[in-house]
Short mmCIF file of C-alpha atoms in Angstrom, two decimals:
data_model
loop_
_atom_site.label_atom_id
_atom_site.label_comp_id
_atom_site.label_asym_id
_atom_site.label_seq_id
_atom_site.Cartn_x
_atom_site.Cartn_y
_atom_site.Cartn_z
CA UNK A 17 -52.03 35.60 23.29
CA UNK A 18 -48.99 33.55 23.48
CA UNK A 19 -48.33 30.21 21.05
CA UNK A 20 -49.47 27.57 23.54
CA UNK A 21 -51.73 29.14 25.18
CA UNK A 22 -55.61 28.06 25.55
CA UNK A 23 -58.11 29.77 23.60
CA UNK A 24 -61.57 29.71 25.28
CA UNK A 25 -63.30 31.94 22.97
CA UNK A 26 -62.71 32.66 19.69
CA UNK A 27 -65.18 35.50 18.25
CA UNK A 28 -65.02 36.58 13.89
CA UNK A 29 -67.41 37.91 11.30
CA UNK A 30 -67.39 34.83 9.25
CA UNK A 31 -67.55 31.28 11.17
CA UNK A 32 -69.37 28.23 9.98
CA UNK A 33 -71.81 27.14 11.22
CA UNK A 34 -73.90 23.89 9.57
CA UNK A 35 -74.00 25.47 5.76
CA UNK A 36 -74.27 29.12 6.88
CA UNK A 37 -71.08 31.49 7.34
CA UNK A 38 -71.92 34.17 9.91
CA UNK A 39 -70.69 35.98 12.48
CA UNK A 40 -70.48 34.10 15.55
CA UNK A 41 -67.95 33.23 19.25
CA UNK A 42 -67.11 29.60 19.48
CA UNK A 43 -66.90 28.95 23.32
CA UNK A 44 -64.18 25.97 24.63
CA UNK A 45 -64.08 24.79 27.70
CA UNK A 46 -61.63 21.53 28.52
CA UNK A 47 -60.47 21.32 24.69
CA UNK A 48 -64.18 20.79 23.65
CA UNK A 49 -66.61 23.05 21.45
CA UNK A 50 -68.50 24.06 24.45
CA UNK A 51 -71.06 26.95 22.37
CA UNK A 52 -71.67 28.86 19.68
CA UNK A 53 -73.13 31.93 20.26
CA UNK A 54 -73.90 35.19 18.48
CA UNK A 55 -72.30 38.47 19.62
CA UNK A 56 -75.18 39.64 21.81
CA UNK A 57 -75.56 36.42 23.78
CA UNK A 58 -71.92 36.25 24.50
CA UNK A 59 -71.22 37.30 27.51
CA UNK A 60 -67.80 38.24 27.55
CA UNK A 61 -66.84 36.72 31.05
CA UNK A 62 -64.15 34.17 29.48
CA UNK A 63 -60.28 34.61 29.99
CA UNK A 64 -59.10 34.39 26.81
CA UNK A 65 -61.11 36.05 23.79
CA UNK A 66 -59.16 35.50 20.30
CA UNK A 67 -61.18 37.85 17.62
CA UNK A 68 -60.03 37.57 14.40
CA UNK A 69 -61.76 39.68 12.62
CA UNK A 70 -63.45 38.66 9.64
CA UNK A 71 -61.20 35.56 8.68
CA UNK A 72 -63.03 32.48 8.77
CA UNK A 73 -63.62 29.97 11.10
CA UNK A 74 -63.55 26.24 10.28
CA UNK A 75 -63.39 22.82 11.66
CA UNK A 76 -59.56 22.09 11.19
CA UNK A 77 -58.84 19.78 8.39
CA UNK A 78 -58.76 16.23 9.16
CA UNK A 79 -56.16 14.49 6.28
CA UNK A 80 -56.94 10.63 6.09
CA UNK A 81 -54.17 9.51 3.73
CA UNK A 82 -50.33 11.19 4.99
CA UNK A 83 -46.82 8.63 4.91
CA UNK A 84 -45.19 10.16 7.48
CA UNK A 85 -41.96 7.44 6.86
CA UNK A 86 -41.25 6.88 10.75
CA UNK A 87 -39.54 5.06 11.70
CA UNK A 88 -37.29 3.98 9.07
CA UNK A 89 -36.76 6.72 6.57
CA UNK A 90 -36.77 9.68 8.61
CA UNK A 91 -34.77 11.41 6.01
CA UNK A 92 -37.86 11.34 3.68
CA UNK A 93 -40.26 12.80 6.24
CA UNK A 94 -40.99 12.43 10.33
CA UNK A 95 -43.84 13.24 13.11
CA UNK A 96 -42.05 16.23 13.85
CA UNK A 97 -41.33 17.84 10.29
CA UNK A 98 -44.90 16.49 8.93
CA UNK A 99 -47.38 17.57 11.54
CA UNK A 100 -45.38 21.51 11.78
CA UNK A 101 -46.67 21.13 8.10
CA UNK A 102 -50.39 20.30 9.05
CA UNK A 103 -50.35 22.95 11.71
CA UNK A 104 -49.30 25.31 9.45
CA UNK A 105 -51.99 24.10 6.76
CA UNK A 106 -54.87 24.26 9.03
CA UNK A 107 -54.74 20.59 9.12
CA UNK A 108 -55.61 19.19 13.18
CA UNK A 109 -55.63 15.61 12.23
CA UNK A 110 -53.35 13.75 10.13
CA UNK A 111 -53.92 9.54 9.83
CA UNK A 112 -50.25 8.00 8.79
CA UNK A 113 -50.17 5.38 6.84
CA UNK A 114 -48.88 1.78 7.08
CA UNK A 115 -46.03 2.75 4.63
CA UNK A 116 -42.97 3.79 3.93
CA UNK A 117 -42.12 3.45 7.46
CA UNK A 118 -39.70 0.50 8.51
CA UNK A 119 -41.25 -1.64 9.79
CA UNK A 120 -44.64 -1.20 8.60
CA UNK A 121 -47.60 -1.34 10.23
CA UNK A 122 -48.19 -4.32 9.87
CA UNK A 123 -47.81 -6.20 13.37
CA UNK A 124 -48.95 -5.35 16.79
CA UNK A 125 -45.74 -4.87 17.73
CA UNK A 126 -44.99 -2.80 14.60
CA UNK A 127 -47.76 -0.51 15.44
CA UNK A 128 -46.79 0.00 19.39
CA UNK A 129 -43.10 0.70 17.69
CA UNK A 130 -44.82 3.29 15.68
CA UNK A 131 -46.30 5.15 18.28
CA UNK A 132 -43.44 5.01 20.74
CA UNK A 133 -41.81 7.05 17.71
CA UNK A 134 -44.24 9.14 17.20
CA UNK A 135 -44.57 10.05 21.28
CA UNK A 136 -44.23 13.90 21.67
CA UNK A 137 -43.60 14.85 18.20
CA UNK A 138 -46.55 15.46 17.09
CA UNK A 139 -48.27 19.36 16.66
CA UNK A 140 -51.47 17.89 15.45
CA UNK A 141 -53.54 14.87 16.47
CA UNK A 142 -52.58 11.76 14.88
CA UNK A 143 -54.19 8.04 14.17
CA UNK A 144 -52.96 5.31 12.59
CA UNK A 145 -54.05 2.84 9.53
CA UNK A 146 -52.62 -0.69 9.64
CA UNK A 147 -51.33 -3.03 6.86
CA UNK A 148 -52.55 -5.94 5.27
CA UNK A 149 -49.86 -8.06 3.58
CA UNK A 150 -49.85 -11.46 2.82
CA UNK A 151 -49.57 -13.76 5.65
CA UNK A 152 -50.41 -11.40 8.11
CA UNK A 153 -54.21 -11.87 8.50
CA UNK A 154 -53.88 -13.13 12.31
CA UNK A 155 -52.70 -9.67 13.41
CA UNK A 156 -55.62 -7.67 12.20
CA UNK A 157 -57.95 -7.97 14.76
CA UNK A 158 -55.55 -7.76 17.74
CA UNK A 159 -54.61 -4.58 15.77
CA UNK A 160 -58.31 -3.19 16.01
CA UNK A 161 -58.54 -3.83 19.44
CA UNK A 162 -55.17 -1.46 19.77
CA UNK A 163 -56.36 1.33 18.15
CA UNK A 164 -56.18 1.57 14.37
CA UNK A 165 -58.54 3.35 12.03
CA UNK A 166 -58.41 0.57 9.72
CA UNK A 167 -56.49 -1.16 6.95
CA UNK A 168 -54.73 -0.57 3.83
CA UNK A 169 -53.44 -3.04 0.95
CA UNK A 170 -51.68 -2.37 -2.32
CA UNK A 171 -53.20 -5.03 -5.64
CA UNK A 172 -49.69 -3.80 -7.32
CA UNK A 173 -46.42 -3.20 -6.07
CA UNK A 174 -45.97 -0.58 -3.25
CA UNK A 175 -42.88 0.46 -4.33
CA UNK A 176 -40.97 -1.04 -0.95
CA UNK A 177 -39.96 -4.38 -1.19
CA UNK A 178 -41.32 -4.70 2.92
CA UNK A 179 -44.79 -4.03 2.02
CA UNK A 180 -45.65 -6.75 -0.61
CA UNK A 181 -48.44 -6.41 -2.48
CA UNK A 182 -51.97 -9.04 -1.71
CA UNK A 183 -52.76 -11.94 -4.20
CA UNK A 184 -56.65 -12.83 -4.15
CA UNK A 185 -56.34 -15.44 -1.18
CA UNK A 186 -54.78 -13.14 0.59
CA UNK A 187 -57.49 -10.68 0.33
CA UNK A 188 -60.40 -13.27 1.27
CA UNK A 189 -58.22 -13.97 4.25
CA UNK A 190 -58.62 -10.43 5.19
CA UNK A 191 -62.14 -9.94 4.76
CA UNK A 192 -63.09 -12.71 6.81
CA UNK A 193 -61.22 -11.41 9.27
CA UNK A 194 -62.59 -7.88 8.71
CA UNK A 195 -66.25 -9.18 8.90
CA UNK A 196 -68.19 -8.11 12.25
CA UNK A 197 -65.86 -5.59 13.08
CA UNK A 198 -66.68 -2.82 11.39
CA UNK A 199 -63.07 -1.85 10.56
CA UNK A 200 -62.51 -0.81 6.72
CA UNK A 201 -59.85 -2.11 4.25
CA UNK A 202 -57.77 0.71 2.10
CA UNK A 203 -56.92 -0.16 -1.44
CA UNK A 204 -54.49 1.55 -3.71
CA UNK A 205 -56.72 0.26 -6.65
CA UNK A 206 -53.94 -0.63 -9.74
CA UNK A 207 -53.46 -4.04 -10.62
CA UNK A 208 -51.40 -4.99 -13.73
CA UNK A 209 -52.74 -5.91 -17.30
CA UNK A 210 -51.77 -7.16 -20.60
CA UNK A 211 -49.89 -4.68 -21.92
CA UNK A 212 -50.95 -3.99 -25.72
CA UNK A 213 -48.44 -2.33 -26.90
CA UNK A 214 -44.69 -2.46 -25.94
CA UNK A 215 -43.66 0.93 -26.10
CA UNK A 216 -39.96 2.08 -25.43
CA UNK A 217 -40.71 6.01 -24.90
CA UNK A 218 -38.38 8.87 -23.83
CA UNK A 219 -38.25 7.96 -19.68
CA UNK A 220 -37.65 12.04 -19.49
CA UNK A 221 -41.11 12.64 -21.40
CA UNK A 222 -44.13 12.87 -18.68
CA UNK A 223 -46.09 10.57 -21.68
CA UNK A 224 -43.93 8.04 -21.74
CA UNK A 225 -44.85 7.45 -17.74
CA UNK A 226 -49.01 8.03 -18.27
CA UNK A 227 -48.70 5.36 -21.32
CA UNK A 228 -47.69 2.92 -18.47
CA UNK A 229 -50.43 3.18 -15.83
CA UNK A 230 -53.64 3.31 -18.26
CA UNK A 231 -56.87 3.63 -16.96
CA UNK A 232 -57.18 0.26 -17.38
CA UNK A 233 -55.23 -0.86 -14.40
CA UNK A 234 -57.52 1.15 -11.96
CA UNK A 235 -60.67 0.15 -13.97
CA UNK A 236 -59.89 -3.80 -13.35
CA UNK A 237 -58.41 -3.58 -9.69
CA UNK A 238 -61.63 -1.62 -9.02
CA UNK A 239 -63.60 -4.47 -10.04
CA UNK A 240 -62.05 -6.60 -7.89
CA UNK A 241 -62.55 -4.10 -5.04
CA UNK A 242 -66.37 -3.64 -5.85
CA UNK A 243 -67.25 -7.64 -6.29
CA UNK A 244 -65.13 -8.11 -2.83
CA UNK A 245 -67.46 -5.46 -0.57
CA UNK A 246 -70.26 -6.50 -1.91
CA UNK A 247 -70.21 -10.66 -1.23
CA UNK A 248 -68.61 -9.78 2.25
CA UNK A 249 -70.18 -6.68 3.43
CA UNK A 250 -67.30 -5.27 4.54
CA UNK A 251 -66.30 -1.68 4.28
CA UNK A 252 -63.65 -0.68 1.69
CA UNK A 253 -62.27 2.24 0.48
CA UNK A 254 -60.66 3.21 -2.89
CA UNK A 255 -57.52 5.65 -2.04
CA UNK A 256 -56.16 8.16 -4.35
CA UNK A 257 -58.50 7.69 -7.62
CA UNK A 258 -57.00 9.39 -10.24
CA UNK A 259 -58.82 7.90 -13.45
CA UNK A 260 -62.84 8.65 -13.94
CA UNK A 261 -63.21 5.47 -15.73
CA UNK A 262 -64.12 3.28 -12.97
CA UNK A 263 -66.81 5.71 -11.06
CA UNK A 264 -69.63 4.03 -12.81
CA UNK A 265 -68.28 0.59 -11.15
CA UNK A 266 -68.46 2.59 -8.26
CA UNK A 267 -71.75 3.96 -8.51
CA UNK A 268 -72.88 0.82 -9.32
CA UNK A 269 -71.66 -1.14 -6.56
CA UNK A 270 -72.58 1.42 -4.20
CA UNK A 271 -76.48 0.90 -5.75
CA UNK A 272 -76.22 -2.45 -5.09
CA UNK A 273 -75.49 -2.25 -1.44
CA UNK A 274 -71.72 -2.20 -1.30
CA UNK A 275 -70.72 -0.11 1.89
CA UNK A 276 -67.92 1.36 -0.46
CA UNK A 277 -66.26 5.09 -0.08
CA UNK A 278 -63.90 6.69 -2.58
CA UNK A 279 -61.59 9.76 -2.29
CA UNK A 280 -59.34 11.48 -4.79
CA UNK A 281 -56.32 13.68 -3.92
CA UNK A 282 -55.34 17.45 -4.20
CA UNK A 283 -52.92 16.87 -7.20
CA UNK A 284 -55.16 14.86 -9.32
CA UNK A 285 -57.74 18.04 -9.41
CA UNK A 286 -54.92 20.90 -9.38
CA UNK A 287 -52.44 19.61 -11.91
CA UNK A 288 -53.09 17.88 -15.55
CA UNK A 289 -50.74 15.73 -17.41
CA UNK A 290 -50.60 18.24 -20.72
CA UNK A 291 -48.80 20.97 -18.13
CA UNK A 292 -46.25 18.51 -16.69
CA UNK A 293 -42.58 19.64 -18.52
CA UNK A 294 -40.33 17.01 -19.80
CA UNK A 295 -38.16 15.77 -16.68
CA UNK A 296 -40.04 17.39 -14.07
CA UNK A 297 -40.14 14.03 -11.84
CA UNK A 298 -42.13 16.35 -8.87
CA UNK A 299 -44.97 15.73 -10.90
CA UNK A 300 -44.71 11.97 -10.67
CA UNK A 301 -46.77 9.67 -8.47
CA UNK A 302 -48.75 6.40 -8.58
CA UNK A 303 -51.83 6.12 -9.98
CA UNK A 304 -50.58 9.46 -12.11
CA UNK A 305 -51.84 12.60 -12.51
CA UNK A 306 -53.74 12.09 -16.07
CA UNK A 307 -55.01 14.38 -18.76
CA UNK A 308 -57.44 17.39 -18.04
CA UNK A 309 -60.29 16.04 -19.45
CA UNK A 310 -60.23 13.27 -17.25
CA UNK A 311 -59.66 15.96 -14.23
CA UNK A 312 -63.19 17.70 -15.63
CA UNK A 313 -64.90 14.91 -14.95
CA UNK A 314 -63.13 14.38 -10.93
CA UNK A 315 -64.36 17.37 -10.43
CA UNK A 316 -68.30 16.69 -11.69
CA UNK A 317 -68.30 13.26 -9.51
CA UNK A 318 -66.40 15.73 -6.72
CA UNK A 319 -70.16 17.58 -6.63
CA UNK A 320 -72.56 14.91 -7.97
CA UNK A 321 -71.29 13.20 -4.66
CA UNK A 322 -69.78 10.69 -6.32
CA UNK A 323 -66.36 10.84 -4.77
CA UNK A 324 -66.55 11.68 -0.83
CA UNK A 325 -63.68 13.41 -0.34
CA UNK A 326 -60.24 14.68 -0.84
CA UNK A 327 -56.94 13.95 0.78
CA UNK A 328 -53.18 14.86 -0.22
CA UNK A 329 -51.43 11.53 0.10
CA UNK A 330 -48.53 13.31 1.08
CA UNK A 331 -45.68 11.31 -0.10
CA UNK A 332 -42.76 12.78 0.03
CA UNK A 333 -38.83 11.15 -0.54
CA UNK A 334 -35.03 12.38 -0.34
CA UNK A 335 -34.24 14.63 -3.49
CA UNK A 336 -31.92 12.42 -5.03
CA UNK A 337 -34.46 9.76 -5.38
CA UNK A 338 -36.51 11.78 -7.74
CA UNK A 339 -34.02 11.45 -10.21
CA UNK A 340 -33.92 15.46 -11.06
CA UNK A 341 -30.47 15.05 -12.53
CA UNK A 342 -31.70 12.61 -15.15
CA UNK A 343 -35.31 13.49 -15.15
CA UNK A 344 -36.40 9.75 -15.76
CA UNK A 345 -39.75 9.15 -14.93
CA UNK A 346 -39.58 5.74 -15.19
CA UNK A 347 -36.68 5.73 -12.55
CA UNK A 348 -37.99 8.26 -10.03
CA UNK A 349 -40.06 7.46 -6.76
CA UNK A 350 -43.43 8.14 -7.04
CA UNK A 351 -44.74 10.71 -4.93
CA UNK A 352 -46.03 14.18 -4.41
CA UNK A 353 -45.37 16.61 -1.26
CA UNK A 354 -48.79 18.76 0.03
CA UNK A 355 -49.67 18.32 3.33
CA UNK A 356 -49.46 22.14 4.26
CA UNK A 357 -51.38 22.99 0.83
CA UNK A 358 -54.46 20.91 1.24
CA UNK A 359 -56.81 23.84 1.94
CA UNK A 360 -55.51 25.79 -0.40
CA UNK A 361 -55.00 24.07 -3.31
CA UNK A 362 -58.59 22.79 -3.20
CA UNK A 363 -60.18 26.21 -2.79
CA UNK A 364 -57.93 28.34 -5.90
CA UNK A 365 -59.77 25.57 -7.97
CA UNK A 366 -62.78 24.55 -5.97
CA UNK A 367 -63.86 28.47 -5.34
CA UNK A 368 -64.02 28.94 -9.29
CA UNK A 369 -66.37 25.93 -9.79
CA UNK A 370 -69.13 27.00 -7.23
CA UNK A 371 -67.91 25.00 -4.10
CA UNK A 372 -69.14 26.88 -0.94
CA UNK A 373 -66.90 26.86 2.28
CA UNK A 374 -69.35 24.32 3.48
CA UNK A 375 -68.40 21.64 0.58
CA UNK A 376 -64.82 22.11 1.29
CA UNK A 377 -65.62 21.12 5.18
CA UNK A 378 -67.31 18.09 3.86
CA UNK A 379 -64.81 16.91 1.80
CA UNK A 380 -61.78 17.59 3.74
CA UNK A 381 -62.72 17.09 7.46
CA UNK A 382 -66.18 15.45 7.91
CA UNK A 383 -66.19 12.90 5.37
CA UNK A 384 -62.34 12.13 6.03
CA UNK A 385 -63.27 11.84 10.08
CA UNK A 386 -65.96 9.18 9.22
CA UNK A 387 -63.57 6.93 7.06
CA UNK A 388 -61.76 6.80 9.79
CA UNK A 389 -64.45 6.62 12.91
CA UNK A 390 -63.44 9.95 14.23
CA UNK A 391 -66.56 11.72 13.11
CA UNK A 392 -67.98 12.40 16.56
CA UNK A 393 -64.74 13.77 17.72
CA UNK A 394 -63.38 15.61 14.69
CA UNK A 395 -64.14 16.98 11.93
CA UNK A 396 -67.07 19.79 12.69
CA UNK A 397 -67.79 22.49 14.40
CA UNK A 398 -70.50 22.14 16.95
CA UNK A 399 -70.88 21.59 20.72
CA UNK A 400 -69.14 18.22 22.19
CA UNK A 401 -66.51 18.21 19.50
CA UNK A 402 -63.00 18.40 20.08
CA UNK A 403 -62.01 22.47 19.81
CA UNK A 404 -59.52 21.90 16.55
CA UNK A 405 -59.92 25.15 14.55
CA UNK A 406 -58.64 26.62 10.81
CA UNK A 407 -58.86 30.43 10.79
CA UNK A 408 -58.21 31.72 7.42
CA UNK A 409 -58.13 34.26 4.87
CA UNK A 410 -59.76 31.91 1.81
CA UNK A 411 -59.36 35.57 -0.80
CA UNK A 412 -55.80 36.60 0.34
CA UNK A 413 -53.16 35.05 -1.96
CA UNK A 414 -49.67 33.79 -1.30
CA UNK A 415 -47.16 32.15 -3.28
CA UNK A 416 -45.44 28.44 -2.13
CA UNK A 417 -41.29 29.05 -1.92
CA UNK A 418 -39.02 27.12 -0.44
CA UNK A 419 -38.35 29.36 2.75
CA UNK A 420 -42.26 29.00 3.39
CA UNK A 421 -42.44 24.95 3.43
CA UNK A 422 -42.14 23.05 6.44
CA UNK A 423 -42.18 19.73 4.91
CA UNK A 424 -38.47 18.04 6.00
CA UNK A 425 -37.42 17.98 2.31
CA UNK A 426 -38.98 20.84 0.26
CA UNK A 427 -39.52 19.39 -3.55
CA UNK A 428 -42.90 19.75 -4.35
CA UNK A 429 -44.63 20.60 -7.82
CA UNK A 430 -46.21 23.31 -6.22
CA UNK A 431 -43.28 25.60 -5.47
CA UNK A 432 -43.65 29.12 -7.36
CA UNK A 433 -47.74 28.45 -7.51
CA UNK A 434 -49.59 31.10 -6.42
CA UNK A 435 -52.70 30.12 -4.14
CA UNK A 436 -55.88 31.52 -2.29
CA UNK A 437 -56.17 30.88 0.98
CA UNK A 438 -54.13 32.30 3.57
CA UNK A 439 -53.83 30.34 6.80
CA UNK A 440 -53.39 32.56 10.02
CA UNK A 441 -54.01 30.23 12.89
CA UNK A 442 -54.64 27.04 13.89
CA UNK A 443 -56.15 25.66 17.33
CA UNK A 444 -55.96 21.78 18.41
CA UNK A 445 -58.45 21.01 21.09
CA UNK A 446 -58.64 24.80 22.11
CA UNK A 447 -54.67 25.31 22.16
CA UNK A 448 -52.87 27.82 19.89
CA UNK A 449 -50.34 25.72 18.26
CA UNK A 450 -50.05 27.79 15.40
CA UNK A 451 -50.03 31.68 13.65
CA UNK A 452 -48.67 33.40 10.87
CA UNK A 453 -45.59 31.36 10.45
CA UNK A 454 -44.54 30.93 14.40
CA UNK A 455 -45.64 27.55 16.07
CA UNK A 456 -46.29 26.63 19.51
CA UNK A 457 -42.81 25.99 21.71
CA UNK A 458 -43.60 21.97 22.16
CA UNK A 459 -45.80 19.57 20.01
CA UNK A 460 -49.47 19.26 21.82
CA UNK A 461 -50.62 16.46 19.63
CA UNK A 462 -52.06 13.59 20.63
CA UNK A 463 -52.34 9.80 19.69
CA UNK A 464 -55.61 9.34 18.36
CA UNK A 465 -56.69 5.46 19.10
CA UNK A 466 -59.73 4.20 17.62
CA UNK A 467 -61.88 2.84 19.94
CA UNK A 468 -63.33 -0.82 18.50
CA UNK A 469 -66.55 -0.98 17.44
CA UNK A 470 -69.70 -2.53 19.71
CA UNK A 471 -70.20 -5.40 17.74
CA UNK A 472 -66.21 -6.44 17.95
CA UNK A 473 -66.91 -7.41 21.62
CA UNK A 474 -66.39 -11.12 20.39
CA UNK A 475 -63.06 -10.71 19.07
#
């Protein structure tokens, strides 16, 4: 079967289906899950039959928090480079963020000049969050009606000067404008504090870094997040938490009726502060990757339910603006490249602490398709949804080099890991677009506009 072509059958040992892995044939007819059927009900009278054996079957993953960085800093990353990536991490559905492109997302205008961009290179199916910035409040809801997922907001500096960070008027601003339209609102939760101690540490020492973005900071922007959703009943979402300190906020708010959601990311479970080597600036991003007790305890609120799901904020930059040469930390952009190693990643650690296949298609496709009202399209694998596919080897091992990343630029703390997790093939919407290193001949991904929601029809 040629890269390209359309699958409309694909038949293994192992598929998932609800909780259960069995053997099974997924039927597709006109890019859609059409059946699933077991051996001896399959008829056999479809063109194209892809049996794979006994790898498994999946819903592809859906990734809810990627900076793609077009247009504007195409040398950092692009549609093209990032969603080969996906394809070749099982991902089907990437949603770019607001940032680091130039100009943000933060206009109508800035979004249609996004997706012009983004127009046929794309491998994998791709949505779109919007900004809020100060100022901009009067472009939100003509922004909804065009097809966003949603909204995102930093309570700290983003780290581009064109992307200004929200001051608490801003903010109410938003919600009101948010309210009734059942849109969400995206916040990287760090806000600044006192600081108690001024502390002029080694920039090259990983420490030094950490001692800067306590707890602390996510604990109080949290607070601000939880006391917001729950006076205007609009829903929010806490992006990348790295520190456990603030689930009991969380859990709290959510008790009380806050229509709140909270995901952490891939390198926040897989990687602990203690390993990090002096002047290893891969390892740096914002809020940072902390100590391994702290990771413990992600990955106990992970399966008390506690935190929804799991994303890679794929971030990635130009080499020489992680400051390798020097190794400051202090100097270096914060960021971490993953895209492709989602799956993987989560299942060498997630496999060894009694996560079933099922929990990882929670966590990175269905919950990640709701955030983003995609969760009747994408994200599972039953009859009416769209035909996006992972088939995968989750006990075969492979080792991340260089020559196997598809990411534009190729620094990553992952390089010379060795994972589980091997994936073969991936199918968007019933169409081969990837196997075993070779990718279809054109991109096939679509835009991915988010229809508004029924009760929006005043706006």
């Amino acid at each position: 079967m040629e890269l390209g072509a359309t699958v409309t059958a694909v038949r293994s040992q192992r598929v998932l289906v609800g909780d259960e892995v069995r053997p099974a044939v997924v039927v597709i007819k006109d890019g859609k899950i059409c059946q699933i059927l077991s051996d001896r009900d399959f008829s056999g009278d479809v063109a194209e039959v892809l049996d794979v054996g006994d790898s498994v079957v999946m819903p592809g993953v859906v990734d809810s928090h990627v900076h793609v960085n077009e247009p504007g800093r195409t040398s950092w990353e692009g549609f093209y480079t990032a969603t080969k990536a996906a394809a070749a991490g099982g991902v089907t559905t990437i949603v770019d963020m607001p940032l680091n492109s130039i100009p943000p997302t933060t206009t109508l205008g800035n979004f249609h000049e996004k997706m012009r961009e983004a127009t046929g290179q794309c491998f994998v199916d791709t949505a779109f969050w919007g900004g809020v910035i100060p100022g901009n409040q009067l472009e939100l809801r003509p922004m909804i009606q065009a097809g966003v997922a949603g909204f995102k907001c930093f309570l700290i500096h983003s780290g581009v000067d064109e992307f200004p960070h929200v001051t608490d008027s801003d903010l109410h601003s938003a919600m009101k404008q948010l309210q009734g339209t059942g849109s969400v609102l995206l916040f990287h939760a760090e806000t600044e504090v006192q600081p108690t101690t001024e502390e002029d540490g080694d920039p090259s020492q990983y420490s030094t870094f950490l001692q800067s973005r306590p707890d602390i900071m996510e604990v109080e922007a949290i607070r601000i997040v939880t006391e917001l959703c729950l006076h205007y009943q609009v829903r929010c979402h806490i992006v990348h938490l790295s520190s456990a300190k603030p689930l009991k906020l969380i859990q709290d708010a959510r008790q009380a009726g806050a229509p709140l959601t909270v995901e952490t990311t891939h390198h926040y479970l897989s990687l602990s502060a203690e390993s990090i080597p002096a002047g290893a600036t891969q390892f740096k991003c914002c809020p940072p990757i902390r100590g391994s007790i702290n990771q413990e305890q992600l990955w106990s609120a992970l399966k008390d339910g506690h935190i929804d799901m799991v994303v890679s904020d794929h971030s990635p930059c130009t080499p020489d603006l992680k400051k390798l040469e020097s190794g400051d930390f202090t100097q270096a952009w914060g960021g971490i490249s993953s895209l492709q190693f989602g799956l993987p990643l989560f299942w060498t650690s997630a496999s060894k602490k009694g996560f079933q296949l099922s929990d990882v298609t929670r966590l990175l496709s269905q919950k990640t398709a709701q955030l983003c009202c995609l969760d009747k399209q994408k994200g599972s694998l039953a009859p009416g949804y769209d035909a996006d596919l992972v088939i995968w080897d989750p006990e075969r091992e492979f080792k991340i080099e260089e020559a196997n990343v598809h990411h534009k630029n190729k620094i990553t703390p992952y390089l010379g890991v060795t994972l589980h997790g091997v994936v073969c093939v991936t199918i968007i919407r019933g169409h081969l677009v990837y196997r075993e290193g070779s990718f279809c001949p054109e991109p096939l991904g679509k835009h991915l506009l988010i229809p508004p929601r029924r009760n929006q029809a005043q706006l």
